[in-house]
Structure formats: C-alpha cells, structure tokens
CSV table of C-alpha atoms in Angstrom, one decimal:
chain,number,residue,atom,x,y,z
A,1,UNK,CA,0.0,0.0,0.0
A,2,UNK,CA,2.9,2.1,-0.1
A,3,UNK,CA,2.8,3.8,3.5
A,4,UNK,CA,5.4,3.5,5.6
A,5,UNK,CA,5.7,1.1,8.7
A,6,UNK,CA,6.9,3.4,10.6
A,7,UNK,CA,7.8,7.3,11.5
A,8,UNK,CA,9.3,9.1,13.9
A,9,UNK,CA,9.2,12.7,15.2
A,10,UNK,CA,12.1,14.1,17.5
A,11,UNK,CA,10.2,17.0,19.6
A,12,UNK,CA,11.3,19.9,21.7
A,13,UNK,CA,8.5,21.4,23.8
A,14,UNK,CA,6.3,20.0,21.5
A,15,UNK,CA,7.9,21.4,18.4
A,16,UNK,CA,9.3,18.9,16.2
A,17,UNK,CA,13.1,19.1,15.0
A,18,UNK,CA,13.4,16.0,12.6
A,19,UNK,CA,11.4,13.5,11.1
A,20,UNK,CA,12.3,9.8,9.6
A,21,UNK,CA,10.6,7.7,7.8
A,22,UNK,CA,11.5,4.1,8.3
A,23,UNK,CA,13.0,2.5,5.3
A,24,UNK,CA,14.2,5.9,3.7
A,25,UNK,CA,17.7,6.9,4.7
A,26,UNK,CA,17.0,10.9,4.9
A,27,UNK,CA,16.1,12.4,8.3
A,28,UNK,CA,14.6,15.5,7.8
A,29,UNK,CA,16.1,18.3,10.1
A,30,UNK,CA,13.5,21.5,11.3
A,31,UNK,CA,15.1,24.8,12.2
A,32,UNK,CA,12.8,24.9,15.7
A,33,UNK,CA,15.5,26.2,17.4
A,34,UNK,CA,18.6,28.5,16.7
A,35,UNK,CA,21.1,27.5,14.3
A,36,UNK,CA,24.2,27.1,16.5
A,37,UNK,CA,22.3,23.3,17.3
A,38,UNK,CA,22.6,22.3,14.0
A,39,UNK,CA,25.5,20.2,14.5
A,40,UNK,CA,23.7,19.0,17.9
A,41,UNK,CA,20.6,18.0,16.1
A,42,UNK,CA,22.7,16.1,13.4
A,43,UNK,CA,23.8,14.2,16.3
A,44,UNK,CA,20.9,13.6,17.3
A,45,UNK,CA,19.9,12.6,14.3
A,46,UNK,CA,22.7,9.7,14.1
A,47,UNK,CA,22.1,8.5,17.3
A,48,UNK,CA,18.1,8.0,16.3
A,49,UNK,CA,19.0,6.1,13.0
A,50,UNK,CA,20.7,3.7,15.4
A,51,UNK,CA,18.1,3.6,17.8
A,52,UNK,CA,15.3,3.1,14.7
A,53,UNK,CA,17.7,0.8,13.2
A,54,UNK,CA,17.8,-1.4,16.5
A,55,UNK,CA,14.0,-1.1,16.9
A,56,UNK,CA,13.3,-2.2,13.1
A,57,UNK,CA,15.6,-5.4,13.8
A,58,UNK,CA,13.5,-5.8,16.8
A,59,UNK,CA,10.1,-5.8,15.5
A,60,UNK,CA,10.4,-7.2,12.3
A,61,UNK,CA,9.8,-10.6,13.7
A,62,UNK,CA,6.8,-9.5,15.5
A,63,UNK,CA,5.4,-7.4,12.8
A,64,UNK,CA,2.8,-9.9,11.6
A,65,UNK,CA,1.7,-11.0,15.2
A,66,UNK,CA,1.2,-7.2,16.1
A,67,UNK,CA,-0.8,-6.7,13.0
A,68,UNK,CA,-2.6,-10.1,12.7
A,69,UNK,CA,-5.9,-8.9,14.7
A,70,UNK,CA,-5.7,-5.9,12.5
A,71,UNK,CA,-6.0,-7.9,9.1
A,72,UNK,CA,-3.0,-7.1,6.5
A,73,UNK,CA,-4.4,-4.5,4.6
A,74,UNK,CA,-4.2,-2.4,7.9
A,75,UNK,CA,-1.3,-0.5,8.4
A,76,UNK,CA,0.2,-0.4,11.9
A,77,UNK,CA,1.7,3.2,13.2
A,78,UNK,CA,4.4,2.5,15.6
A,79,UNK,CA,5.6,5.6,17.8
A,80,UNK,CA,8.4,6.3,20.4
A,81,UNK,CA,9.1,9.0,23.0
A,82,UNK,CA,12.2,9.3,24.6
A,83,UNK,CA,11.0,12.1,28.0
A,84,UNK,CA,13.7,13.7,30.0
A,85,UNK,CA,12.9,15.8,32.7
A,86,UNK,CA,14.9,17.9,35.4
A,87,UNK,CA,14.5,16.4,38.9
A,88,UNK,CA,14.3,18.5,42.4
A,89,UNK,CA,17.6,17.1,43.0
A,90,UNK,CA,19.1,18.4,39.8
A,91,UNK,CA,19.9,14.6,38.1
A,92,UNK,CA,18.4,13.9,34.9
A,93,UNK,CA,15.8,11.2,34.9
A,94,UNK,CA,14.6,9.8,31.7
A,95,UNK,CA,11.9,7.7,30.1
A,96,UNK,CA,10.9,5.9,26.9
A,97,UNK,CA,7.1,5.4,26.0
A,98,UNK,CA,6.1,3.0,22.8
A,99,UNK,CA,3.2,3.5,21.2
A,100,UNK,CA,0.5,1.7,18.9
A,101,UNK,CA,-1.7,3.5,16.5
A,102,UNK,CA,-1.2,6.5,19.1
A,103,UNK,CA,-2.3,4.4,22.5
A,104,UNK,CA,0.6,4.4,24.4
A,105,UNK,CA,1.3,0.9,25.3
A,106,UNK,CA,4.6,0.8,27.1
A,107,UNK,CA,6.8,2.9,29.7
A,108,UNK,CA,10.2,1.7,29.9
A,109,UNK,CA,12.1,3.5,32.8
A,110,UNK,CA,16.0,2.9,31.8
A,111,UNK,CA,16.9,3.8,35.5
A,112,UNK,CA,15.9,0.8,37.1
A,113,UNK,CA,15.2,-1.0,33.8
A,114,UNK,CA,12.1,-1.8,34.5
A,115,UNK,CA,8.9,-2.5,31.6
A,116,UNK,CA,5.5,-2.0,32.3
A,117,UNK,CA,2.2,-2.7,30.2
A,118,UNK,CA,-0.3,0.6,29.9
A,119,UNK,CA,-2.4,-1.2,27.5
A,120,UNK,CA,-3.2,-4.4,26.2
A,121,UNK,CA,-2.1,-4.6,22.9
A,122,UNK,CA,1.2,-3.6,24.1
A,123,UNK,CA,2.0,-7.5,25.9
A,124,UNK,CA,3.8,-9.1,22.7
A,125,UNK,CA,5.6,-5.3,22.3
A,126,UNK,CA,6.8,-5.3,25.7
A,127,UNK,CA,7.8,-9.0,25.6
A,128,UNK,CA,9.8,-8.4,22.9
A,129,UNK,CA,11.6,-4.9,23.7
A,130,UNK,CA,12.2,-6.5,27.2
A,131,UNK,CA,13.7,-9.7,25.8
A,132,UNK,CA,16.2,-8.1,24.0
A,133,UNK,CA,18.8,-7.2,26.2
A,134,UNK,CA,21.0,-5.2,23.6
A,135,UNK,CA,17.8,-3.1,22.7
A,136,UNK,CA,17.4,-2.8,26.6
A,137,UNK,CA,20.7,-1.0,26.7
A,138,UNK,CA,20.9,0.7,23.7
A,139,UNK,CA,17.6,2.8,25.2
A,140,UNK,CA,19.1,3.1,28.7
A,141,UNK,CA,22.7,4.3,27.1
A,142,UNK,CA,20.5,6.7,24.6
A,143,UNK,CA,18.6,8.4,27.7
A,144,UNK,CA,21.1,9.0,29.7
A,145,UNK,CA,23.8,10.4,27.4
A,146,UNK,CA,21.3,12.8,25.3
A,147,UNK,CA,19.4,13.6,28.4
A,148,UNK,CA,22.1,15.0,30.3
A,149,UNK,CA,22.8,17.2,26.9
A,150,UNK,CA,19.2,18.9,26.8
C-alpha cells in the first residue's frame, strides 16, 4: 500500500526538530531552534538512525503477530518517545514510552530497567523490547547520554 511502517518525530517542547521515515535513509532536520544546534541535532539525528535501526531489527519478527488482529491490509503506526525531565535534585531522569496507532502501550524507565504494560495490545511489544537485552541497553545508554545534553 505504499505507507510506511513506521515514523518518527524528534520533539522539543512539542515542536518537532526532525522527522524519519523508516525505510528511507533521509532524516529530515526543522530549524525549531537557533542554528548554532545544528550540529547537535545532526547528532541527534545519528544516534536516532541507530536507535530506529535497532528497533526495526527488533520488530520485524513480530510485525505480523502485532498486526494479525488488524487484518494485512491495515497499516500499523508504531511511535516512540524518549522524555527527560529535570529532577528537584538536579539529576536527569529519563523515560521511553512505545506506542500503537497513538495508544501508548509501554513505559520503559532505563533507570531501574524496568517495563511495564499501559495497554493491552502492548503485551507481545513489551515481551519483545524486554527480551532483548541489547535493545534494553541501547535505550538506557541513549537516555542517559542525550538527556544529560538537553
């Protein structure tokens, strides 16, 4: 059908910086912010094509279980957040939320490593993601080091 399985936004205050398109190799870069974070957002960029790269690897062998109840000719929209936030204490803390067709289905908190179902379709997602211990630290390693750069 053409679409795409999947695409991901990088966001600032809710203003989006790049976008990619899984299976195209161009991430698109949006001046949301001043242009001395160019080379930051390139970065950025690199460090998402790994992290989409990883995920794509991940859930390509699931792909027809998470869209069976769907039927084939329904395309699945996959979406990932990566949150950091300033605690009281003045330590980064980070978080990565995976959605489904825009139901937010998993919270993965890379501190403690633990995942967590927020909605059912999200079991064979989360059992997957968790499995996968490289993919595990690849999102912990991701948080922590781009988190502390915001």
């Amino acid at each position: 059908n053409g679409q795409p399985w999947c695409e991901i936004q990088g966001q600032v205050n809710g203003n989006t910086f790049l976008h990619y398109t899984c299976g195209s190799q161009e991430v698109k870069l949006f001046s949301v912010l001043d242009v001395n974070a160019t080379q930051a957002w390139n970065q950025q960029r690199d460090t998402l094509q790994d992290v989409v790269e990883e995920l794509k690897k991940t859930l390509l062998d699931i792909k027809a279980e998470i869209t069976a109840p769907r039927g084939n000719n329904c395309p699945l929209s996959l979406q990932s957040s990566m949150m950091c936030e300033q605690e009281s204490n003045g330590r980064t803390g980070a978080s990565w939320e995976f959605g489904l067709d825009g139901q937010i289905s998993v919270h993965f908190d890379p501190r403690n490593g633990n995942w967590a179902v927020l909605h059912g379709e999200g079991r064979v997602l989360k059992q997957t993601l968790a499995s996968d211990k490289d993919m595990t630290n690849l999102l912990a390693r991701t948080s922590v080091g781009d988190c502390r750069k915001w």
